[in-house]
mmCIF file of N, CA and C in Angstrom:
data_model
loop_
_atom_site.group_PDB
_atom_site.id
_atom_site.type_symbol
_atom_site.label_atom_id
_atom_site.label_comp_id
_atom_site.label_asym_id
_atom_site.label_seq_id
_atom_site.Cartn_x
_atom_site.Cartn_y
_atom_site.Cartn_z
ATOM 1 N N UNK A 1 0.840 -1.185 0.000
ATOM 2 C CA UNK A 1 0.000 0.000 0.000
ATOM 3 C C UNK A 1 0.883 1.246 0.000
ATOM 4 N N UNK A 2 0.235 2.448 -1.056
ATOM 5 C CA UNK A 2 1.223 3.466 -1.044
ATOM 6 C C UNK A 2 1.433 4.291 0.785
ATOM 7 N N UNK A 3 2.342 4.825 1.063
ATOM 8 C CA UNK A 3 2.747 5.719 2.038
ATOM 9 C C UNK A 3 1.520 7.042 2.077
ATOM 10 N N UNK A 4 1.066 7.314 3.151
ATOM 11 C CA UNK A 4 0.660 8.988 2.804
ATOM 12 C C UNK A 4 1.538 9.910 3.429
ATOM 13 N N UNK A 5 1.090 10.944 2.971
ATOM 14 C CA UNK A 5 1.974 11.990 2.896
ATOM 15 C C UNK A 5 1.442 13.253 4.228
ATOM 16 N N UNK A 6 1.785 13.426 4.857
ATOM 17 C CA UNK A 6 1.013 14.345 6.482
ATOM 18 C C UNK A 6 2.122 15.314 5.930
ATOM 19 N N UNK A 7 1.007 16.928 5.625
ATOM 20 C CA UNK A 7 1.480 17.988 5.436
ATOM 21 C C UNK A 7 2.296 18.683 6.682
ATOM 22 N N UNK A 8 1.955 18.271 7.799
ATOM 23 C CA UNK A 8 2.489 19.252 8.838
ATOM 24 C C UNK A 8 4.010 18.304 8.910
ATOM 25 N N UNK A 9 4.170 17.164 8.970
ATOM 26 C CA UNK A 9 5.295 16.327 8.557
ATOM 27 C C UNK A 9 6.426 17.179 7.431
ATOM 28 N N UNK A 10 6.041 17.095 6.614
ATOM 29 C CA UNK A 10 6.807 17.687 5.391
ATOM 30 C C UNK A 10 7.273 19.310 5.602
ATOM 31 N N UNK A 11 6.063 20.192 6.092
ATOM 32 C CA UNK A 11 6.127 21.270 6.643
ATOM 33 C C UNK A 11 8.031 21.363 7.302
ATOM 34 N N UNK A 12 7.614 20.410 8.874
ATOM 35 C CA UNK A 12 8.457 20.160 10.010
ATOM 36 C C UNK A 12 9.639 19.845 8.524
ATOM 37 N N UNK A 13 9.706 18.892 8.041
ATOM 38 C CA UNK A 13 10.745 18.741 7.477
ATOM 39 C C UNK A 13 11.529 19.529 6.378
ATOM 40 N N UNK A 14 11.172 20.873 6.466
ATOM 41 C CA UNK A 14 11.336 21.797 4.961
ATOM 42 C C UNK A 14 10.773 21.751 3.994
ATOM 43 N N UNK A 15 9.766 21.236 3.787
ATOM 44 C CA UNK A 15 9.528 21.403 2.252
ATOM 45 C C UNK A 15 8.269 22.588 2.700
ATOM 46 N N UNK A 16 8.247 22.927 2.034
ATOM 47 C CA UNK A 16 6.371 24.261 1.432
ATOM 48 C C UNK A 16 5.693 23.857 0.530
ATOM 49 N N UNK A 17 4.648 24.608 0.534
ATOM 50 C CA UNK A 17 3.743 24.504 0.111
ATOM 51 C C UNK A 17 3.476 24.541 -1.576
ATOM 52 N N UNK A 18 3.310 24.195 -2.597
ATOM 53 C CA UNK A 18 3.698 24.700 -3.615
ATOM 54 C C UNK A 18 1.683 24.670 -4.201
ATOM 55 N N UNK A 19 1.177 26.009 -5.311
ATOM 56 C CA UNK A 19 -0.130 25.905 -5.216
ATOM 57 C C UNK A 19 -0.244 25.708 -6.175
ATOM 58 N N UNK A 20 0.452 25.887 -7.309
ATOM 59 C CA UNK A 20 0.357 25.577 -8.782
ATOM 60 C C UNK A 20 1.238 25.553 -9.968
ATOM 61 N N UNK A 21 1.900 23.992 -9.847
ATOM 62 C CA UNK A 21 2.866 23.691 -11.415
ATOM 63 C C UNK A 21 2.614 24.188 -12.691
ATOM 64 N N UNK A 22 2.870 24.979 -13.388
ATOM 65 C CA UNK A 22 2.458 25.876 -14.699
ATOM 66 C C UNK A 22 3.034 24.810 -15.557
ATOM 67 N N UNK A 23 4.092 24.490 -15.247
ATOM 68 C CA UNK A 23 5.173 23.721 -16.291
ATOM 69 C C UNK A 23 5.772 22.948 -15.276
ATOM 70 N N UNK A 24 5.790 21.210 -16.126
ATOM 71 C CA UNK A 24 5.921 20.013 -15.076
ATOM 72 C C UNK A 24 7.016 19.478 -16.073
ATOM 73 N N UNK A 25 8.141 19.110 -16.017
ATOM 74 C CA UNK A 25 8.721 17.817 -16.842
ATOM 75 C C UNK A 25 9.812 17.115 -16.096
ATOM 76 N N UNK A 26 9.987 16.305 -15.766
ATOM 77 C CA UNK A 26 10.503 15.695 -14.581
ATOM 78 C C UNK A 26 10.882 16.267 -13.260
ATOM 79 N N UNK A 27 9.447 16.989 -13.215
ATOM 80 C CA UNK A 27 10.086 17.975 -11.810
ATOM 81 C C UNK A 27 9.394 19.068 -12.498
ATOM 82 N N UNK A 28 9.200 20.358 -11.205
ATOM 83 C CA UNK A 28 8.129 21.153 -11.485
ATOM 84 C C UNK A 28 9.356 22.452 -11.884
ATOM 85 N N UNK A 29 8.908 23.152 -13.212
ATOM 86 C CA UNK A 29 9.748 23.730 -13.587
ATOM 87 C C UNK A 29 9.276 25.884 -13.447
ATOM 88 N N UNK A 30 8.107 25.714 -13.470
ATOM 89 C CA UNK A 30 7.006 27.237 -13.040
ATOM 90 C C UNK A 30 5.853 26.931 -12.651
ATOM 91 N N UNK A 31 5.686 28.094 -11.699
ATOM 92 C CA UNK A 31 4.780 27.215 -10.520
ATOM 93 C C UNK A 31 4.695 28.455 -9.846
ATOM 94 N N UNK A 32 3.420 28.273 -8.409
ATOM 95 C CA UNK A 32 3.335 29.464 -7.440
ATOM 96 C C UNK A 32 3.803 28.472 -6.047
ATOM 97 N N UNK A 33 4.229 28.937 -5.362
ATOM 98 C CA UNK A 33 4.833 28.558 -4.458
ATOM 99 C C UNK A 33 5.249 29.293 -3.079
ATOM 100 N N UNK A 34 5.014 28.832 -2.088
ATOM 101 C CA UNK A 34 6.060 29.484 -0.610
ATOM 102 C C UNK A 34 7.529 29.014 -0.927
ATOM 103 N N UNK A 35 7.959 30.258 -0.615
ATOM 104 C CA UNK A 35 9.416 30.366 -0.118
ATOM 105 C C UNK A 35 9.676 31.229 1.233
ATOM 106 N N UNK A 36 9.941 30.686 2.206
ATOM 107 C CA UNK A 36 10.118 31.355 3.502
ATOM 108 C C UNK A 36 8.876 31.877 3.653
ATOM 109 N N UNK A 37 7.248 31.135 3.607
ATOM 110 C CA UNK A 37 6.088 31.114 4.156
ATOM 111 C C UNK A 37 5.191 31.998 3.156
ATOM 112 N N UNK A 38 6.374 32.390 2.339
ATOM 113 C CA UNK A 38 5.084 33.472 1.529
ATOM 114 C C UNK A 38 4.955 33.274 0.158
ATOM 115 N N UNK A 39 4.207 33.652 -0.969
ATOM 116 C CA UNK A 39 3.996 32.922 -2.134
ATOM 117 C C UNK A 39 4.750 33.713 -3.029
ATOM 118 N N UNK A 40 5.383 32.764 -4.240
ATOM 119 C CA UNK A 40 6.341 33.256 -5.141
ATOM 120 C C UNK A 40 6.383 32.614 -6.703
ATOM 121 N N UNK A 41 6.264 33.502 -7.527
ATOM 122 C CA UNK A 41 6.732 32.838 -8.640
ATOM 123 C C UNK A 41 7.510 31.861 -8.933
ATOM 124 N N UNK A 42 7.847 30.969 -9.214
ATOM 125 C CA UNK A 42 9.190 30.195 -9.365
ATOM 126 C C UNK A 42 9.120 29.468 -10.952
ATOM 127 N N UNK A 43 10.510 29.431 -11.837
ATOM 128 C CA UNK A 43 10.702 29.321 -13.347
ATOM 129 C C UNK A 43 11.861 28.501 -12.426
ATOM 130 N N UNK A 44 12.047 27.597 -13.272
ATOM 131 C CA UNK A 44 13.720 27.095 -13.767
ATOM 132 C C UNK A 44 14.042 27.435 -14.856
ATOM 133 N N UNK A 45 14.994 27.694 -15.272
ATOM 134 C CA UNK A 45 15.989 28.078 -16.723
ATOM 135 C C UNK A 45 17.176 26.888 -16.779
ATOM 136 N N UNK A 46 17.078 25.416 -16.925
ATOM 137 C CA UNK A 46 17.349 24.732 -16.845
ATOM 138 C C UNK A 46 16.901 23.765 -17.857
ATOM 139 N N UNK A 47 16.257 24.349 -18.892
ATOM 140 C CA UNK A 47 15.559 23.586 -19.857
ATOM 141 C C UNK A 47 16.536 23.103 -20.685
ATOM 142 N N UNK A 48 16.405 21.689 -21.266
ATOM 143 C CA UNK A 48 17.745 21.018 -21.792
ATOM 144 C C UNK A 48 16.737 20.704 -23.185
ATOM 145 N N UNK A 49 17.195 21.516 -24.259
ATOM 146 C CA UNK A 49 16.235 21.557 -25.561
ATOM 147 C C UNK A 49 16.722 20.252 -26.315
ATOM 148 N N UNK A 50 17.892 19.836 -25.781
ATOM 149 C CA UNK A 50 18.439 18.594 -27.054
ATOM 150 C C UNK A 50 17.533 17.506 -26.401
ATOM 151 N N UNK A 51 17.012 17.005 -25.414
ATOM 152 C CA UNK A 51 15.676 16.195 -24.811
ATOM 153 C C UNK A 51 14.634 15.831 -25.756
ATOM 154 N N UNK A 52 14.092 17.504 -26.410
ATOM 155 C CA UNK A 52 12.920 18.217 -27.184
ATOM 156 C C UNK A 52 12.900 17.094 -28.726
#
């Protein structure tokens, strides 16, 4: 049976909250998100076009 996942767990352990992946490809690449409790844009520029 899969594991669940207890938000206040993950919280305690660093991770945040993230509210919406714009762009997903092995991993969330733009998105809205907490960083240090408050909400933030977030892009990677890490896109590897020879993949494409």
């Amino acid at each position: 049976m899969a594991e669940t996942w207890d938000e206040v767990q993950l919280i305690a352990d660093g991770f945040e909250r993230v509210y919406d992946e714009l762009t997903w490809y092995s991993g969330p690449h733009a998105g809205l998100g907490d960083i240090d409790g408050k909400p933030h844009y977030f892009q990677g520029d890490d896109w590897d076009e020879a993949d494409e």
